[in-house]
Amino acid sequence: MSLVQNLIKKAFATANANEAASFLASACNRMKSHNKEQIQAEVSAALVNVNLVRISEKPPQTKTVYQDSPETLRRLKDAESLSASLLAQLREAQQRSAQGDSVETSARLQRYEKQVAELQKALNISQEMHLKESALVRSVMQREIDELKSLLNRQKESGSGQAETHQREKVELHQRLEAADELIKTQQEARYKAEAEVALLQEKLENLRADNHYSFEQCETLNARLTKTIDELLATRNTLTAHFGHWLTNK
């Protein structure tokens, strides 16, 4: 096993995220000069018999949709184990064939090659199914994300419309308040004017009352003088009547 494979295995074996990141960084640093095929070969060899399902101390509240299902991992692990076993048997058979074994060894070699080919085919099918499942999950997730974005946009538009409505209502209320203030101001001016007119009328009324009182006193004085004059005239008339009666009698 190469140093790179050992580092990758250690990264997946530890439960410490910092250690795993350190191991993977070291492995990546040592594969800088590798091409894609070489890197894939190193990683594939390192992940043989490695359980890719990480068990954390606190399980996540929601299961990520991109995580491989346990059944898929089990099938891939079994297929990889069987492939490794058959490859080992194939190499052993090839060595025996190179040493000049019998026709039986050649037939066994052909059977192994056939089994390896069938196993590789099954592994390819499993990987293809896994990719299709992942693509389907991604498609579903993308559709849900698009729906959430659309809902968020609608909520933003609705919120914007509500804000415009509130602003319009605020402006209308402000205008109504200004109109009410103007009406109150006008009413106050009218009240002040009415109070001034009432005060003027009260002053005129007092003057009229004073004039009436003066006229009444004059009337009383005149009435008394007239009464006295009438009484004097009556007394004079009576005196004259008496004198006239005496005059008639004496005549």
Coordinates of N, CA and C in Angstrom, one line a residue:
M1 N 0.8 -1.2 0.0 CA 0.0 0.0 0.0 C 0.9 1.2 0.0
S2 N 0.6 2.2 -0.9 CA 1.4 3.4 -1.0 C 1.1 4.3 0.2
L3 N 1.9 5.3 0.3 CA 1.7 6.3 1.4 C 0.4 7.1 1.2
V4 N 0.1 7.4 -0.1 CA -1.1 8.2 -0.4 C -2.3 7.4 0.0
Q5 N -2.3 6.1 -0.3 CA -3.5 5.2 0.0 C -3.6 5.1 1.5
N6 N -2.5 5.0 2.2 CA -2.5 4.9 3.7 C -3.1 6.2 4.3
L7 N -2.7 7.4 3.7 CA -3.3 8.6 4.2 C -4.8 8.8 4.0
I8 N -5.2 8.3 2.9 CA -6.6 8.3 2.6 C -7.4 7.4 3.5
K9 N -6.9 6.2 3.7 CA -7.5 5.3 4.7 C -7.6 5.9 6.1
K10 N -6.5 6.5 6.5 CA -6.5 7.2 7.8 C -7.5 8.3 7.9
A11 N -7.7 9.0 6.8 CA -8.7 10.1 6.8 C -10.1 9.6 7.0
F12 N -10.4 8.4 6.4 CA -11.7 7.9 6.6 C -11.9 7.0 7.8
A13 N -10.8 6.7 8.5 CA -10.8 5.9 9.7 C -11.0 6.7 10.9
T14 N -10.6 8.0 10.9 CA -10.7 8.8 12.1 C -12.0 9.5 12.2
A15 N -12.5 9.8 13.4 CA -13.7 10.5 13.6 C -13.5 12.0 13.9
N16 N -12.2 12.4 13.9 CA -11.8 13.8 14.1 C -11.8 14.5 12.7
A17 N -12.6 15.5 12.6 CA -12.7 16.2 11.3 C -11.3 16.9 11.0
N18 N -10.7 17.4 12.0 CA -9.4 18.1 11.7 C -8.3 17.1 11.2
E19 N -8.3 16.0 11.9 CA -7.3 14.9 11.5 C -7.6 14.5 10.1
A20 N -8.9 14.2 9.8 CA -9.3 13.8 8.4 C -8.9 14.8 7.4
A21 N -9.1 16.1 7.7 CA -8.7 17.1 6.7 C -7.2 17.2 6.5
S22 N -6.5 17.0 7.6 CA -5.0 17.0 7.5 C -4.5 15.8 6.7
F23 N -5.0 14.6 6.9 CA -4.6 13.4 6.1 C -4.9 13.6 4.6
L24 N -6.1 14.1 4.3 CA -6.5 14.3 2.9 C -5.7 15.4 2.3
A25 N -5.3 16.5 3.1 CA -4.5 17.5 2.5 C -3.1 17.0 2.2
S26 N -2.5 16.1 3.1 CA -1.2 15.5 2.8 C -1.3 14.6 1.6
A27 N -2.4 13.8 1.5 CA -2.5 12.9 0.3 C -2.6 13.8 -1.0
C28 N -3.4 14.8 -1.0 CA -3.5 15.7 -2.2 C -2.2 16.3 -2.5
N29 N -1.4 16.7 -1.5 CA -0.1 17.3 -1.8 C 0.8 16.4 -2.5
R30 N 0.7 15.1 -2.1 CA 1.6 14.1 -2.7 C 1.1 13.7 -4.1
M31 N -0.1 14.0 -4.5 CA -0.6 13.7 -5.8 C -0.7 14.9 -6.8
K32 N 0.1 15.9 -6.5 CA 0.0 17.1 -7.3 C 0.6 16.8 -8.7
S33 N 1.5 15.9 -8.8 CA 2.1 15.6 -10.1 C 1.4 14.5 -10.9
H34 N 0.3 13.9 -10.2 CA -0.4 12.8 -10.9 C -1.5 13.4 -11.8
N35 N -1.8 12.6 -12.8 CA -2.9 13.0 -13.7 C -4.2 12.4 -13.1
K36 N -5.4 12.6 -13.8 CA -6.7 12.3 -13.3 C -6.8 10.7 -13.1
E37 N -6.3 10.0 -14.1 CA -6.4 8.5 -14.0 C -5.6 8.0 -12.8
Q38 N -4.4 8.5 -12.6 CA -3.5 8.1 -11.5 C -4.2 8.4 -10.2
I39 N -4.7 9.6 -10.1 CA -5.4 10.0 -8.8 C -6.6 9.1 -8.5
Q40 N -7.4 8.8 -9.6 CA -8.6 7.9 -9.4 C -8.1 6.5 -9.0
A41 N -7.0 6.0 -9.6 CA -6.6 4.7 -9.2 C -6.1 4.6 -7.8
E42 N -5.4 5.7 -7.3 CA -4.9 5.7 -5.9 C -6.1 5.8 -5.0
V43 N -7.1 6.6 -5.3 CA -8.3 6.8 -4.4 C -9.1 5.5 -4.4
S44 N -9.3 4.9 -5.6 CA -10.1 3.7 -5.6 C -9.4 2.5 -4.8
A45 N -8.1 2.4 -5.0 CA -7.4 1.4 -4.2 C -7.5 1.7 -2.7
A46 N -7.4 2.9 -2.3 CA -7.4 3.3 -0.9 C -8.8 3.1 -0.3
L47 N -9.9 3.2 -1.1 CA -11.2 3.0 -0.5 C -11.7 1.6 -0.5
V48 N -10.9 0.7 -0.9 CA -11.4 -0.7 -0.9 C -11.5 -1.1 0.6
N49 N -12.7 -1.8 0.9 CA -13.0 -2.2 2.3 C -13.1 -1.0 3.3
V50 N -13.4 0.2 2.8 CA -13.6 1.3 3.6 C -15.0 1.6 3.7
N51 N -15.6 1.7 4.9 CA -17.0 2.1 5.1 C -17.1 3.6 5.0
L52 N -17.8 4.0 3.9 CA -17.9 5.5 3.7 C -19.0 6.1 4.5
V53 N -19.8 5.4 5.2 CA -20.8 5.9 6.1 C -20.2 6.3 7.4
R54 N -20.0 7.6 7.6 CA -19.4 8.2 8.8 C -20.4 8.3 9.9
I55 N -20.1 7.8 11.1 CA -21.0 7.8 12.3 C -20.5 9.0 13.2
S56 N -21.3 10.0 13.3 CA -21.0 11.1 14.1 C -21.6 10.9 15.5
E57 N -21.0 11.7 16.5 CA -21.5 11.6 17.8 C -22.9 12.1 17.9
K58 N -23.2 13.2 17.2 CA -24.6 13.7 17.2 C -25.1 13.6 15.7
P59 N -26.0 12.7 15.5 CA -26.6 12.5 14.2 C -27.3 13.8 13.7
P60 N -27.2 14.1 12.4 CA -27.8 15.3 11.9 C -29.3 15.2 12.0
Q61 N -29.9 16.3 12.1 CA -31.4 16.4 12.3 C -32.1 15.9 11.0
T62 N -31.5 16.2 9.9 CA -32.1 15.8 8.6 C -31.1 15.0 7.8
K63 N -31.5 14.0 7.2 CA -30.6 13.2 6.4 C -30.3 13.8 5.0
T64 N -29.0 14.0 4.7 CA -28.7 14.7 3.5 C -29.1 13.8 2.3
V65 N -29.6 14.4 1.3 CA -30.1 13.6 0.1 C -29.0 13.2 -0.8
Y66 N -27.8 13.7 -0.6 CA -26.6 13.3 -1.4 C -25.8 12.2 -0.8
Q67 N -26.2 11.8 0.4 CA -25.5 10.7 1.0 C -25.9 9.3 0.4
D68 N -24.9 8.5 0.1 CA -25.2 7.2 -0.5 C -26.1 6.4 0.5
S69 N -27.0 5.6 -0.1 CA -27.9 4.8 0.8 C -27.1 3.6 1.3
P70 N -27.4 3.1 2.5 CA -26.7 1.9 3.0 C -26.7 0.7 2.0
E71 N -27.8 0.6 1.3 CA -27.9 -0.6 0.4 C -26.9 -0.4 -0.7
T72 N -26.9 0.8 -1.3 CA -25.9 1.0 -2.4 C -24.5 0.8 -1.9
L73 N -24.2 1.3 -0.8 CA -22.8 1.1 -0.2 C -22.5 -0.3 0.0
R74 N -23.5 -1.1 0.5 CA -23.3 -2.5 0.8 C -23.0 -3.2 -0.5
R75 N -23.8 -2.9 -1.6 CA -23.6 -3.6 -2.8 C -22.2 -3.3 -3.4
L76 N -21.9 -2.0 -3.4 CA -20.6 -1.6 -3.9 C -19.4 -2.2 -3.1
K77 N -19.6 -2.3 -1.8 CA -18.5 -2.9 -1.0 C -18.4 -4.4 -1.3
D78 N -19.6 -5.1 -1.4 CA -19.5 -6.5 -1.7 C -18.9 -6.7 -3.1
A79 N -19.3 -5.9 -4.1 CA -18.8 -6.1 -5.4 C -17.3 -5.8 -5.5
E80 N -16.8 -4.8 -4.7 CA -15.4 -4.5 -4.7 C -14.6 -5.6 -4.0
S81 N -15.2 -6.1 -2.9 CA -14.5 -7.2 -2.2 C -14.4 -8.5 -3.1
L82 N -15.5 -8.8 -3.8 CA -15.5 -9.9 -4.7 C -14.6 -9.7 -5.8
S83 N -14.5 -8.5 -6.4 CA -13.6 -8.2 -7.5 C -12.2 -8.3 -7.1
A84 N -11.9 -7.8 -5.9 CA -10.5 -8.0 -5.4 C -10.1 -9.4 -5.2
S85 N -11.1 -10.2 -4.7 CA -10.8 -11.7 -4.5 C -10.6 -12.4 -5.8
L86 N -11.5 -12.0 -6.8 CA -11.3 -12.7 -8.1 C -10.1 -12.3 -8.8
L87 N -9.7 -11.0 -8.6 CA -8.5 -10.5 -9.3 C -7.3 -11.3 -8.7
A88 N -7.3 -11.5 -7.4 CA -6.2 -12.2 -6.7 C -6.2 -13.7 -7.3
Q89 N -7.3 -14.3 -7.4 CA -7.4 -15.6 -7.9 C -6.9 -15.6 -9.4
L90 N -7.3 -14.6 -10.1 CA -6.9 -14.5 -11.5 C -5.4 -14.4 -11.6
R91 N -4.8 -13.5 -10.8 CA -3.3 -13.4 -10.8 C -2.6 -14.7 -10.5
E92 N -3.2 -15.4 -9.5 CA -2.7 -16.7 -9.1 C -2.8 -17.7 -10.3
A93 N -3.9 -17.7 -10.9 CA -4.1 -18.6 -12.1 C -3.2 -18.2 -13.2
Q94 N -3.0 -16.9 -13.4 CA -2.0 -16.5 -14.5 C -0.6 -17.0 -14.2
Q95 N -0.2 -16.9 -12.9 CA 1.1 -17.4 -12.5 C 1.2 -18.9 -12.7
R96 N 0.2 -19.6 -12.4 CA 0.2 -21.0 -12.6 C 0.3 -21.3 -14.1
S97 N -0.5 -20.6 -14.9 CA -0.5 -20.8 -16.3 C 0.9 -20.5 -16.9
A98 N 1.6 -19.4 -16.4 CA 2.9 -19.1 -16.9 C 3.9 -20.2 -16.5
Q99 N 3.6 -20.9 -15.5 CA 4.5 -22.0 -15.1 C 4.3 -23.3 -15.8
G100 N 3.3 -23.3 -16.8 CA 3.1 -24.4 -17.6 C 2.1 -25.4 -17.1
D101 N 1.0 -24.9 -16.3 CA 0.0 -25.8 -15.8 C -0.8 -26.4 -16.9
S102 N -1.7 -27.2 -16.6 CA -2.5 -28.0 -17.6 C -3.6 -27.2 -18.2
V103 N -4.4 -27.9 -19.0 CA -5.5 -27.3 -19.7 C -6.6 -26.9 -18.6
E104 N -6.6 -27.6 -17.5 CA -7.6 -27.3 -16.5 C -7.3 -25.9 -15.9
T105 N -6.1 -25.6 -15.8 CA -5.7 -24.2 -15.3 C -6.2 -23.2 -16.3
S106 N -6.0 -23.5 -17.6 CA -6.4 -22.5 -18.6 C -7.9 -22.3 -18.5
A107 N -8.7 -23.4 -18.3 CA -10.1 -23.3 -18.3 C -10.6 -22.6 -17.0
R108 N -9.9 -22.8 -15.9 CA -10.2 -22.1 -14.7 C -9.9 -20.6 -14.9
L109 N -8.8 -20.3 -15.6 CA -8.5 -18.9 -15.9 C -9.6 -18.3 -16.7
Q110 N -10.1 -19.0 -17.7 CA -11.2 -18.4 -18.5 C -12.4 -18.2 -17.6
R111 N -12.7 -19.1 -16.7 CA -13.9 -18.9 -15.8 C -13.7 -17.7 -15.0
Y112 N -12.5 -17.6 -14.4 CA -12.2 -16.4 -13.6 C -12.3 -15.1 -14.4
E113 N -11.8 -15.1 -15.6 CA -11.9 -13.9 -16.5 C -13.4 -13.6 -16.7
K114 N -14.2 -14.7 -17.0 CA -15.6 -14.5 -17.2 C -16.3 -13.9 -16.0
Q115 N -16.0 -14.5 -14.8 CA -16.6 -14.0 -13.6 C -16.2 -12.5 -13.3
V116 N -14.9 -12.2 -13.6 CA -14.5 -10.9 -13.4 C -15.2 -9.9 -14.3
A117 N -15.4 -10.3 -15.6 CA -16.1 -9.5 -16.5 C -17.5 -9.3 -16.1
E118 N -18.2 -10.4 -15.6 CA -19.6 -10.3 -15.2 C -19.7 -9.4 -13.9
L119 N -18.7 -9.6 -13.0 CA -18.7 -8.8 -11.8 C -18.5 -7.3 -12.2
Q120 N -17.5 -7.0 -13.1 CA -17.3 -5.7 -13.5 C -18.5 -5.1 -14.1
K121 N -19.2 -5.9 -14.9 CA -20.5 -5.4 -15.5 C -21.5 -5.0 -14.5
A122 N -21.7 -6.0 -13.5 CA -22.6 -5.7 -12.4 C -22.2 -4.4 -11.6
L123 N -20.9 -4.3 -11.4 CA -20.4 -3.1 -10.7 C -20.7 -1.8 -11.5
N124 N -20.5 -1.9 -12.8 CA -20.8 -0.8 -13.6 C -22.3 -0.4 -13.6
I125 N -23.1 -1.5 -13.6 CA -24.6 -1.2 -13.5 C -24.9 -0.6 -12.2
S126 N -24.3 -1.1 -11.1 CA -24.6 -0.5 -9.8 C -24.2 0.9 -9.7
Q127 N -23.0 1.2 -10.3 CA -22.5 2.6 -10.3 C -23.4 3.5 -11.1
E128 N -23.9 2.9 -12.3 CA -24.8 3.7 -13.1 C -26.1 4.0 -12.4
M129 N -26.6 3.0 -11.7 CA -27.9 3.2 -11.0 C -27.7 4.2 -9.9
H130 N -26.5 4.1 -9.2 CA -26.2 5.1 -8.2 C -26.1 6.5 -8.8
L131 N -25.5 6.7 -9.9 CA -25.4 8.0 -10.6 C -26.8 8.5 -11.0
K132 N -27.6 7.6 -11.5 CA -29.0 8.0 -11.8 C -29.8 8.4 -10.6
E133 N -29.6 7.6 -9.5 CA -30.3 8.0 -8.3 C -29.9 9.4 -7.8
S134 N -28.5 9.6 -7.9 CA -28.0 10.9 -7.4 C -28.5 12.0 -8.3
A135 N -28.6 11.8 -9.6 CA -29.1 12.8 -10.6 C -30.5 13.1 -10.3
L136 N -31.3 12.0 -10.0 CA -32.7 12.2 -9.7 C -32.9 13.0 -8.4
V137 N -32.1 12.7 -7.4 CA -32.2 13.4 -6.2 C -31.8 14.9 -6.4
R138 N -30.7 15.1 -7.2 CA -30.3 16.5 -7.4 C -31.4 17.2 -8.2
S139 N -32.1 16.5 -9.1 CA -33.1 17.1 -9.9 C -34.3 17.5 -9.0
V140 N -34.7 16.6 -8.1 CA -35.8 16.9 -7.2 C -35.4 18.1 -6.3
M141 N -34.1 18.0 -5.7 CA -33.7 19.1 -4.9 C -33.7 20.4 -5.6
Q142 N -33.2 20.4 -6.9 CA -33.2 21.6 -7.7 C -34.6 22.2 -7.9
R143 N -35.5 21.3 -8.1 CA -36.9 21.7 -8.3 C -37.4 22.4 -7.1
E144 N -37.1 21.7 -5.9 CA -37.6 22.3 -4.6 C -36.9 23.6 -4.4
I145 N -35.6 23.7 -4.7 CA -34.9 25.0 -4.5 C -35.6 26.1 -5.4
D146 N -35.9 25.7 -6.6 CA -36.5 26.7 -7.5 C -37.9 27.1 -7.0
E147 N -38.6 26.1 -6.5 CA -39.9 26.5 -5.9 C -39.8 27.4 -4.7
L148 N -38.8 27.1 -3.9 CA -38.6 28.0 -2.7 C -38.1 29.4 -3.1
K149 N -37.3 29.4 -4.2 CA -36.9 30.8 -4.7 C -38.1 31.5 -5.2
S150 N -38.9 30.8 -6.0 CA -40.1 31.4 -6.5 C -41.0 31.9 -5.4
L151 N -41.2 31.1 -4.4 CA -42.0 31.5 -3.2 C -41.4 32.7 -2.5
L152 N -40.1 32.7 -2.4 CA -39.4 33.8 -1.7 C -39.6 35.1 -2.5
N153 N -39.5 35.0 -3.9 CA -39.7 36.1 -4.7 C -41.1 36.7 -4.6
R154 N -42.1 35.7 -4.6 CA -43.5 36.2 -4.4 C -43.7 36.9 -3.1
Q155 N -43.1 36.3 -2.1 CA -43.2 36.9 -0.7 C -42.6 38.3 -0.7
K156 N -41.4 38.4 -1.4 CA -40.8 39.7 -1.5 C -41.7 40.7 -2.3
E157 N -42.3 40.3 -3.4 CA -43.1 41.1 -4.2 C -44.4 41.5 -3.3
S158 N -44.9 40.5 -2.6 CA -46.1 40.8 -1.7 C -45.7 41.8 -0.7
G159 N -44.5 41.6 -0.1 CA -44.0 42.5 1.0 C -43.8 43.9 0.4
S160 N -43.3 44.0 -0.8 CA -43.1 45.3 -1.5 C -44.5 46.0 -1.7
G161 N -45.5 45.2 -2.2 CA -46.8 45.7 -2.4 C -47.4 46.2 -1.1
Q162 N -47.2 45.4 0.0 CA -47.7 45.9 1.3 C -47.1 47.1 1.8
A163 N -45.8 47.2 1.5 CA -45.0 48.4 1.9 C -45.6 49.6 1.2
E164 N -45.8 49.5 -0.2 CA -46.4 50.6 -0.9 C -47.8 51.0 -0.4
T165 N -48.6 49.9 -0.1 CA -49.9 50.2 0.5 C -49.8 51.0 1.8
H166 N -48.9 50.5 2.6 CA -48.7 51.2 3.9 C -48.2 52.6 3.7
Q167 N -47.3 52.8 2.8 CA -46.8 54.2 2.5 C -47.9 55.1 2.0
R168 N -48.8 54.5 1.1 CA -49.9 55.3 0.5 C -50.9 55.6 1.7
E169 N -51.2 54.6 2.5 CA -52.1 54.9 3.6 C -51.5 55.9 4.6
K170 N -50.2 55.9 4.8 CA -49.5 56.9 5.6 C -49.6 58.3 5.1
V171 N -49.4 58.4 3.7 CA -49.6 59.7 3.1 C -51.0 60.2 3.2
E172 N -52.0 59.3 3.0 CA -53.4 59.7 3.1 C -53.7 60.1 4.5
L173 N -53.2 59.4 5.5 CA -53.5 59.8 6.9 C -52.9 61.1 7.2
H174 N -51.6 61.3 6.7 CA -51.0 62.6 6.9 C -51.8 63.8 6.3
Q175 N -52.3 63.5 5.1 CA -53.1 64.6 4.4 C -54.4 64.8 5.2
R176 N -55.0 63.7 5.8 CA -56.2 63.9 6.6 C -55.9 64.7 7.8
L177 N -54.8 64.4 8.4 CA -54.4 65.1 9.7 C -54.2 66.6 9.4
E178 N -53.5 66.9 8.2 CA -53.3 68.3 7.9 C -54.7 69.0 7.6
A179 N -55.6 68.3 7.0 CA -56.9 68.8 6.7 C -57.6 69.1 8.0
A180 N -57.5 68.1 9.0 CA -58.1 68.3 10.3 C -57.5 69.5 11.0
D181 N -56.2 69.6 11.0 CA -55.6 70.7 11.6 C -56.0 72.0 11.0
E182 N -56.2 72.1 9.7 CA -56.6 73.3 9.0 C -58.1 73.6 9.4
L183 N -58.9 72.5 9.5 CA -60.3 72.7 10.0 C -60.4 73.2 11.4
I184 N -59.5 72.7 12.3 CA -59.5 73.1 13.7 C -59.1 74.6 13.7
K185 N -58.1 74.9 12.9 CA -57.6 76.3 12.9 C -58.7 77.2 12.5
T186 N -59.4 76.8 11.4 CA -60.5 77.6 10.9 C -61.6 77.8 11.9
Q187 N -61.9 76.7 12.6 CA -63.0 76.7 13.6 C -62.6 77.6 14.8
Q188 N -61.3 77.5 15.2 CA -60.8 78.4 16.2 C -60.9 79.9 15.9
E189 N -60.5 80.2 14.6 CA -60.6 81.6 14.2 C -62.1 82.0 14.2
A190 N -63.0 81.1 13.7 CA -64.4 81.4 13.7 C -64.9 81.6 15.1
R191 N -64.4 80.8 16.0 CA -64.9 80.9 17.4 C -64.4 82.2 18.0
Y192 N -63.1 82.5 17.7 CA -62.6 83.8 18.3 C -63.4 85.0 17.7
K193 N -63.8 84.9 16.4 CA -64.6 86.0 15.8 C -66.0 86.1 16.4
A194 N -66.6 84.9 16.6 CA -67.9 84.8 17.3 C -67.8 85.4 18.7
E195 N -66.8 85.0 19.4 CA -66.7 85.5 20.8 C -66.5 87.0 20.8
A196 N -65.8 87.6 19.8 CA -65.6 89.0 19.7 C -67.0 89.7 19.4
E197 N -67.7 89.0 18.5 CA -69.1 89.6 18.2 C -70.0 89.5 19.4
V198 N -69.9 88.4 20.1 CA -70.8 88.3 21.3 C -70.4 89.3 22.3
A199 N -69.1 89.6 22.5 CA -68.7 90.6 23.5 C -69.2 92.0 23.1
L200 N -69.1 92.3 21.7 CA -69.6 93.5 21.2 C -71.1 93.7 21.4
L201 N -71.9 92.6 21.2 CA -73.3 92.6 21.4 C -73.6 92.8 22.9
Q202 N -72.9 92.1 23.7 CA -73.1 92.2 25.2 C -72.9 93.7 25.6
E203 N -71.8 94.3 25.0 CA -71.6 95.7 25.4 C -72.7 96.6 24.9
K204 N -73.2 96.4 23.7 CA -74.4 97.1 23.2 C -75.6 96.9 24.0
L205 N -75.8 95.6 24.5 CA -76.9 95.3 25.3 C -76.9 96.1 26.6
E206 N -75.7 96.1 27.2 CA -75.5 96.8 28.5 C -75.8 98.3 28.3
N207 N -75.3 98.8 27.1 CA -75.6 100.3 26.8 C -77.1 100.5 26.7
L208 N -77.8 99.6 26.0 CA -79.2 99.7 25.8 C -79.9 99.6 27.1
R209 N -79.4 98.7 28.0 CA -80.1 98.6 29.3 C -79.9 99.9 30.1
A210 N -78.7 100.4 30.0 CA -78.4 101.7 30.7 C -79.3 102.8 30.2
D211 N -79.4 102.9 28.9 CA -80.3 103.9 28.2 C -81.7 103.7 28.7
N212 N -82.2 102.4 28.7 CA -83.6 102.1 29.1 C -83.8 102.5 30.5
H213 N -82.8 102.2 31.4 CA -83.0 102.5 32.8 C -83.1 104.1 33.0
Y214 N -82.2 104.8 32.2 CA -82.3 106.3 32.3 C -83.6 106.8 31.8
S215 N -84.1 106.2 30.7 CA -85.4 106.6 30.1 C -86.5 106.3 31.1
F216 N -86.4 105.1 31.8 CA -87.4 104.7 32.7 C -87.5 105.7 33.9
E217 N -86.3 106.1 34.4 CA -86.3 107.1 35.5 C -86.9 108.4 35.0
Q218 N -86.5 108.8 33.8 CA -87.1 110.1 33.3 C -88.6 109.9 33.2
C219 N -89.1 108.8 32.7 CA -90.6 108.6 32.6 C -91.2 108.6 34.0
E220 N -90.5 108.0 35.0 CA -91.1 108.0 36.4 C -91.2 109.5 36.9
T221 N -90.1 110.2 36.6 CA -90.1 111.6 37.1 C -91.2 112.4 36.4
L222 N -91.3 112.2 35.1 CA -92.4 112.9 34.3 C -93.7 112.5 34.8
N223 N -93.9 111.2 35.1 CA -95.1 110.7 35.5 C -95.5 111.3 36.9
A224 N -94.5 111.4 37.8 CA -94.8 112.0 39.1 C -95.2 113.5 38.9
R225 N -94.5 114.2 38.1 CA -94.8 115.6 37.8 C -96.2 115.8 37.2
L226 N -96.5 114.8 36.3 CA -97.8 114.9 35.7 C -98.9 114.6 36.7
T227 N -98.6 113.6 37.5 CA -99.6 113.3 38.6 C -99.8 114.4 39.5
K228 N -98.7 115.1 39.9 CA -98.8 116.2 40.8 C -99.6 117.4 40.2
T229 N -99.2 117.6 38.9 CA -99.9 118.6 38.2 C -101.4 118.4 38.1
I230 N -101.7 117.1 37.8 CA -103.1 116.7 37.6 C -103.8 116.9 39.0
D231 N -103.1 116.5 40.1 CA -103.7 116.6 41.4 C -104.0 118.1 41.7
E232 N -103.0 118.9 41.3 CA -103.1 120.4 41.6 C -104.3 120.9 40.8
L233 N -104.4 120.5 39.5 CA -105.4 120.9 38.6 C -106.8 120.5 39.2
L234 N -106.9 119.3 39.7 CA -108.1 118.8 40.3 C -108.5 119.6 41.5
A235 N -107.5 119.9 42.3 CA -107.8 120.7 43.5 C -108.2 122.1 43.1
T236 N -107.6 122.6 42.1 CA -108.0 124.0 41.7 C -109.4 123.9 41.1
R237 N -109.7 122.8 40.3 CA -111.0 122.7 39.8 C -112.0 122.6 40.9
N238 N -111.7 121.8 41.9 CA -112.7 121.7 43.0 C -112.9 123.0 43.7
T239 N -111.8 123.7 43.9 CA -111.9 125.0 44.6 C -112.8 125.9 43.7
L240 N -112.5 126.0 42.5 CA -113.3 126.8 41.6 C -114.7 126.4 41.5
T241 N -114.9 125.1 41.6 CA -116.3 124.6 41.6 C -117.0 125.1 42.9
A242 N -116.3 125.0 44.0 CA -116.9 125.4 45.2 C -117.2 126.9 45.2
H243 N -116.2 127.6 44.7 CA -116.4 129.1 44.7 C -117.6 129.4 43.7
F244 N -117.6 128.7 42.6 CA -118.7 128.9 41.7 C -120.1 128.6 42.3
G245 N -120.1 127.5 43.1 CA -121.4 127.1 43.8 C -121.8 128.2 44.8
H246 N -120.8 128.7 45.6 CA -121.1 129.8 46.5 C -121.6 131.0 45.8
W247 N -120.9 131.2 44.6 CA -121.3 132.4 43.9 C -122.7 132.3 43.4
L248 N -123.1 131.1 42.9 CA -124.4 131.0 42.4 C -125.4 131.1 43.6
T249 N -125.1 130.6 44.7 CA -126.0 130.7 45.9 C -126.1 132.1 46.3
N250 N -125.1 132.8 46.4 CA -125.2 134.2 46.8 C -125.8 135.1 45.8
K251 N -125.7 134.7 44.6 CA -126.4 135.5 43.5 C -127.9 135.4 43.7

